[in-house]
Amino acid sequence: MLRNTSSSWGRLSRWFHWGLGLVIIGMLAFGWWMNHIPARADRFFYRSIHADIGYLVLFLMVLRLIWRGLNPTPALPSDTPRWQRFAASISHWSLYAVTMVVAMLGWAHSGARTPDYSSFFGLFRVPQITSPDKAAAAAWEDRHILFAYVLLALIVIHVGAALWHHFVKGDRVTSRMVDGAPG
């Protein structure tokens, strides 16, 4: 089933979850690697690829949020305490918000540096949201990196909660994101 129900995640929601999750983790690892390799001639190429995928992540996150707004969110098990429901909601919305912030800060960094990373895989130019400014580029990049670490921490919390649901609590909260079967 493509759409969510009140008890299960639909195919498209699961695709967004796993596809974006893997790409975002890959982007965090790739970003860390890029910032720890010695300066070399092809560094711009790697940063440009990182920016291109970042633009794609931003676009897919917007689509994901639209899809989430148009579909019901499967309910947690009825025995889930209120504080856990609240924590789950805060955790999910924080993941969405910080992912968007990281992507937007990367986009701001792109426009502030010269040359920018506006060429989207050589297909077209992405309009930039900032103007060239070396000091601003450094500030945007610092914020981009800081929020990438915040995002990584949120991902660790999310994975930890999923593992807790699966192995400790033994409910279907985690499994239904894998197989789409009702929880």
mmCIF file of C-alpha atoms in Angstrom:
data_model
loop_
_atom_site.group_PDB
_atom_site.id
_atom_site.type_symbol
_atom_site.label_atom_id
_atom_site.label_comp_id
_atom_site.label_asym_id
_atom_site.label_seq_id
_atom_site.Cartn_x
_atom_site.Cartn_y
_atom_site.Cartn_z
ATOM 1 C CA MET A 1 0.000 0.000 0.000
ATOM 2 C CA LEU A 2 1.368 3.417 -0.974
ATOM 3 C CA ARG A 3 -0.364 5.532 1.684
ATOM 4 C CA ASN A 4 -0.103 5.363 5.470
ATOM 5 C CA THR A 5 -2.937 4.103 7.618
ATOM 6 C CA SER A 6 -3.634 4.764 11.282
ATOM 7 C CA SER A 7 -1.704 1.589 12.147
ATOM 8 C CA SER A 8 1.009 1.233 9.466
ATOM 9 C CA TRP A 9 3.472 3.179 7.345
ATOM 10 C CA GLY A 10 2.834 3.160 3.601
ATOM 11 C CA ARG A 11 5.387 2.236 0.988
ATOM 12 C CA LEU A 12 6.238 5.843 0.079
ATOM 13 C CA SER A 13 6.757 6.878 3.719
ATOM 14 C CA ARG A 14 9.044 3.891 4.239
ATOM 15 C CA TRP A 15 10.969 4.768 1.072
ATOM 16 C CA PHE A 16 11.423 8.356 2.274
ATOM 17 C CA HIS A 17 12.518 7.111 5.709
ATOM 18 C CA TRP A 18 15.090 4.563 4.572
ATOM 19 C CA GLY A 19 16.254 6.348 1.417
ATOM 20 C CA LEU A 20 16.763 9.712 3.073
ATOM 21 C CA GLY A 21 18.140 8.067 6.209
ATOM 22 C CA LEU A 22 20.869 6.271 4.268
ATOM 23 C CA VAL A 23 21.683 9.323 2.149
ATOM 24 C CA ILE A 24 21.854 11.600 5.203
ATOM 25 C CA ILE A 25 24.143 9.213 7.099
ATOM 26 C CA GLY A 26 26.265 8.939 3.958
ATOM 27 C CA MET A 27 26.375 12.729 3.662
ATOM 28 C CA LEU A 28 27.473 13.072 7.302
ATOM 29 C CA ALA A 29 30.279 10.556 6.733
ATOM 30 C CA PHE A 30 31.264 12.126 3.409
ATOM 31 C CA GLY A 31 31.253 15.618 4.953
ATOM 32 C CA TRP A 32 33.460 14.449 7.805
ATOM 33 C CA TRP A 33 35.833 12.810 5.320
ATOM 34 C CA MET A 34 35.970 15.931 3.138
ATOM 35 C CA ASN A 35 36.933 18.095 6.094
ATOM 36 C CA HIS A 36 39.677 15.721 7.179
ATOM 37 C CA ILE A 37 41.438 15.028 3.882
ATOM 38 C CA PRO A 38 44.529 17.081 3.137
ATOM 39 C CA ALA A 39 44.032 20.016 0.778
ATOM 40 C CA ARG A 40 44.211 18.725 -2.787
ATOM 41 C CA ALA A 41 43.291 19.812 -6.274
ATOM 42 C CA ASP A 42 40.062 17.779 -6.484
ATOM 43 C CA ARG A 43 38.640 19.042 -3.171
ATOM 44 C CA PHE A 44 36.221 21.389 -4.986
ATOM 45 C CA PHE A 45 34.856 18.404 -6.927
ATOM 46 C CA TYR A 46 34.048 16.469 -3.730
ATOM 47 C CA ARG A 47 32.475 19.507 -2.075
ATOM 48 C CA SER A 48 30.437 20.162 -5.211
ATOM 49 C CA ILE A 49 29.083 16.582 -5.197
ATOM 50 C CA HIS A 50 28.274 16.985 -1.480
ATOM 51 C CA ALA A 51 26.369 20.200 -2.269
ATOM 52 C CA ASP A 52 24.491 18.568 -5.169
ATOM 53 C CA ILE A 53 23.314 15.733 -2.942
ATOM 54 C CA GLY A 54 22.471 18.309 -0.248
ATOM 55 C CA TYR A 55 20.160 20.148 -2.666
ATOM 56 C CA LEU A 56 18.520 16.818 -3.455
ATOM 57 C CA VAL A 57 18.102 16.026 0.264
ATOM 58 C CA LEU A 58 16.473 19.414 0.813
ATOM 59 C CA PHE A 59 14.046 18.851 -2.073
ATOM 60 C CA LEU A 60 13.182 15.320 -0.914
ATOM 61 C CA MET A 61 12.679 16.539 2.670
ATOM 62 C CA VAL A 62 10.143 19.080 1.435
ATOM 63 C CA LEU A 63 8.334 16.298 -0.452
ATOM 64 C CA ARG A 64 8.519 14.073 2.624
ATOM 65 C CA LEU A 65 6.967 16.737 4.846
ATOM 66 C CA ILE A 66 4.198 17.360 2.318
ATOM 67 C CA TRP A 67 3.528 13.607 2.150
ATOM 68 C CA ARG A 68 3.515 13.374 5.948
ATOM 69 C CA GLY A 69 1.022 16.245 6.114
ATOM 70 C CA LEU A 70 -1.299 14.485 3.657
ATOM 71 C CA ASN A 71 -1.206 11.089 5.392
ATOM 72 C CA PRO A 72 -2.137 9.858 8.855
ATOM 73 C CA THR A 73 0.706 9.069 11.231
ATOM 74 C CA PRO A 74 0.431 5.517 12.562
ATOM 75 C CA ALA A 75 -0.439 5.526 16.245
ATOM 76 C CA LEU A 76 1.958 4.279 18.875
ATOM 77 C CA PRO A 77 0.802 1.264 20.913
ATOM 78 C CA SER A 78 -2.000 2.136 23.332
ATOM 79 C CA ASP A 79 0.182 1.316 26.350
ATOM 80 C CA THR A 80 2.797 3.930 25.384
ATOM 81 C CA PRO A 81 3.134 6.457 28.223
ATOM 82 C CA ARG A 82 2.309 10.069 27.470
ATOM 83 C CA TRP A 83 5.900 11.246 28.018
ATOM 84 C CA GLN A 84 7.138 8.724 25.419
ATOM 85 C CA ARG A 85 4.554 9.942 22.905
ATOM 86 C CA PHE A 86 5.741 13.502 23.527
ATOM 87 C CA ALA A 87 9.416 12.469 23.253
ATOM 88 C CA ALA A 88 8.742 10.611 19.999
ATOM 89 C CA SER A 89 6.988 13.624 18.507
ATOM 90 C CA ILE A 90 9.744 16.036 19.563
ATOM 91 C CA SER A 91 12.400 13.628 18.301
ATOM 92 C CA HIS A 92 10.817 13.192 14.864
ATOM 93 C CA TRP A 93 10.108 16.881 14.317
ATOM 94 C CA SER A 94 13.627 17.740 15.515
ATOM 95 C CA LEU A 95 15.071 15.320 12.955
ATOM 96 C CA TYR A 96 13.047 16.988 10.201
ATOM 97 C CA ALA A 97 13.887 20.521 11.328
ATOM 98 C CA VAL A 98 17.605 19.966 11.859
ATOM 99 C CA THR A 99 17.928 18.127 8.532
ATOM 100 C CA MET A 100 16.377 21.160 6.818
ATOM 101 C CA VAL A 101 18.623 23.547 8.807
ATOM 102 C CA VAL A 102 21.779 21.613 7.855
ATOM 103 C CA ALA A 103 20.798 21.655 4.169
ATOM 104 C CA MET A 104 19.872 25.355 4.239
ATOM 105 C CA LEU A 105 23.147 26.274 5.980
ATOM 106 C CA GLY A 106 25.045 24.314 3.337
ATOM 107 C CA TRP A 107 23.146 26.182 0.623
ATOM 108 C CA ALA A 108 23.952 29.507 2.313
ATOM 109 C CA HIS A 109 27.624 28.487 2.485
ATOM 110 C CA SER A 110 27.600 27.660 -1.221
ATOM 111 C CA GLY A 111 26.374 31.096 -2.264
ATOM 112 C CA ALA A 112 28.763 32.921 0.059
ATOM 113 C CA ARG A 113 31.891 31.293 -1.314
ATOM 114 C CA THR A 114 33.687 31.897 -4.594
ATOM 115 C CA PRO A 115 33.386 29.834 -6.683
ATOM 116 C CA ASP A 116 30.011 28.606 -5.447
ATOM 117 C CA TYR A 117 28.571 25.100 -5.679
ATOM 118 C CA SER A 118 25.584 26.115 -7.784
ATOM 119 C CA SER A 119 26.000 23.665 -10.665
ATOM 120 C CA PHE A 120 23.628 20.756 -10.002
ATOM 121 C CA PHE A 121 25.563 17.780 -11.438
ATOM 122 C CA GLY A 122 26.327 19.994 -14.449
ATOM 123 C CA LEU A 123 22.641 19.991 -15.483
ATOM 124 C CA PHE A 124 21.539 23.452 -14.328
ATOM 125 C CA ARG A 125 22.467 26.230 -11.929
ATOM 126 C CA VAL A 126 20.795 26.252 -8.497
ATOM 127 C CA PRO A 127 19.893 29.835 -7.522
ATOM 128 C CA GLN A 128 21.931 30.864 -4.500
ATOM 129 C CA ILE A 129 20.382 32.388 -1.369
ATOM 130 C CA THR A 130 23.462 34.346 -0.252
ATOM 131 C CA SER A 131 26.006 36.603 -1.922
ATOM 132 C CA PRO A 132 29.758 36.029 -2.138
ATOM 133 C CA ASP A 133 31.459 36.995 1.128
ATOM 134 C CA LYS A 134 34.512 35.135 2.414
ATOM 135 C CA ALA A 135 33.854 35.811 6.128
ATOM 136 C CA ALA A 136 30.182 34.872 5.791
ATOM 137 C CA ALA A 137 31.134 31.682 3.919
ATOM 138 C CA ALA A 138 33.314 30.615 6.848
ATOM 139 C CA ALA A 139 30.518 31.401 9.336
ATOM 140 C CA TRP A 140 27.900 29.500 7.290
ATOM 141 C CA GLU A 141 30.250 26.524 6.997
ATOM 142 C CA ASP A 142 30.923 26.504 10.764
ATOM 143 C CA ARG A 143 27.182 26.511 11.480
ATOM 144 C CA HIS A 144 26.597 23.831 8.833
ATOM 145 C CA ILE A 145 29.159 21.581 10.533
ATOM 146 C CA LEU A 146 27.810 22.300 14.037
ATOM 147 C CA PHE A 147 24.248 21.394 13.058
ATOM 148 C CA ALA A 148 25.512 18.310 11.203
ATOM 149 C CA TYR A 149 26.822 17.078 14.565
ATOM 150 C CA VAL A 150 23.471 17.938 16.177
ATOM 151 C CA LEU A 151 21.784 15.908 13.426
ATOM 152 C CA LEU A 152 24.138 13.007 14.054
ATOM 153 C CA ALA A 153 23.225 13.072 17.771
ATOM 154 C CA LEU A 154 19.509 13.058 16.903
ATOM 155 C CA ILE A 155 20.045 10.096 14.565
ATOM 156 C CA VAL A 156 21.818 8.171 17.338
ATOM 157 C CA ILE A 157 18.882 8.874 19.681
ATOM 158 C CA HIS A 158 16.398 7.804 16.966
ATOM 159 C CA VAL A 159 18.241 4.549 16.253
ATOM 160 C CA GLY A 160 18.585 3.898 19.982
ATOM 161 C CA ALA A 161 14.833 4.348 20.471
ATOM 162 C CA ALA A 162 14.096 2.051 17.526
ATOM 163 C CA LEU A 163 16.383 -0.631 18.937
ATOM 164 C CA TRP A 164 14.784 -0.237 22.381
ATOM 165 C CA HIS A 165 11.308 -0.695 20.869
ATOM 166 C CA HIS A 166 12.425 -3.778 18.959
ATOM 167 C CA PHE A 167 14.663 -5.589 21.452
ATOM 168 C CA VAL A 168 13.533 -4.365 24.879
ATOM 169 C CA LYS A 169 9.880 -3.485 24.576
ATOM 170 C CA GLY A 170 9.244 -6.072 21.855
ATOM 171 C CA ASP A 171 6.474 -4.125 20.128
ATOM 172 C CA ARG A 172 6.045 -3.594 16.363
ATOM 173 C CA VAL A 173 6.899 0.119 16.331
ATOM 174 C CA THR A 174 10.230 -0.523 14.592
ATOM 175 C CA SER A 175 9.096 -3.500 12.499
ATOM 176 C CA ARG A 176 6.259 -1.618 10.840
ATOM 177 C CA MET A 177 8.797 0.823 9.341
ATOM 178 C CA VAL A 178 10.507 -2.198 7.829
ATOM 179 C CA ASP A 179 7.612 -4.300 6.557
ATOM 180 C CA GLY A 180 4.676 -1.881 6.624
ATOM 181 C CA ALA A 181 2.494 -4.370 8.490
ATOM 182 C CA PRO A 182 0.169 -2.914 11.149
ATOM 183 C CA GLY A 183 1.684 -2.466 14.610
#
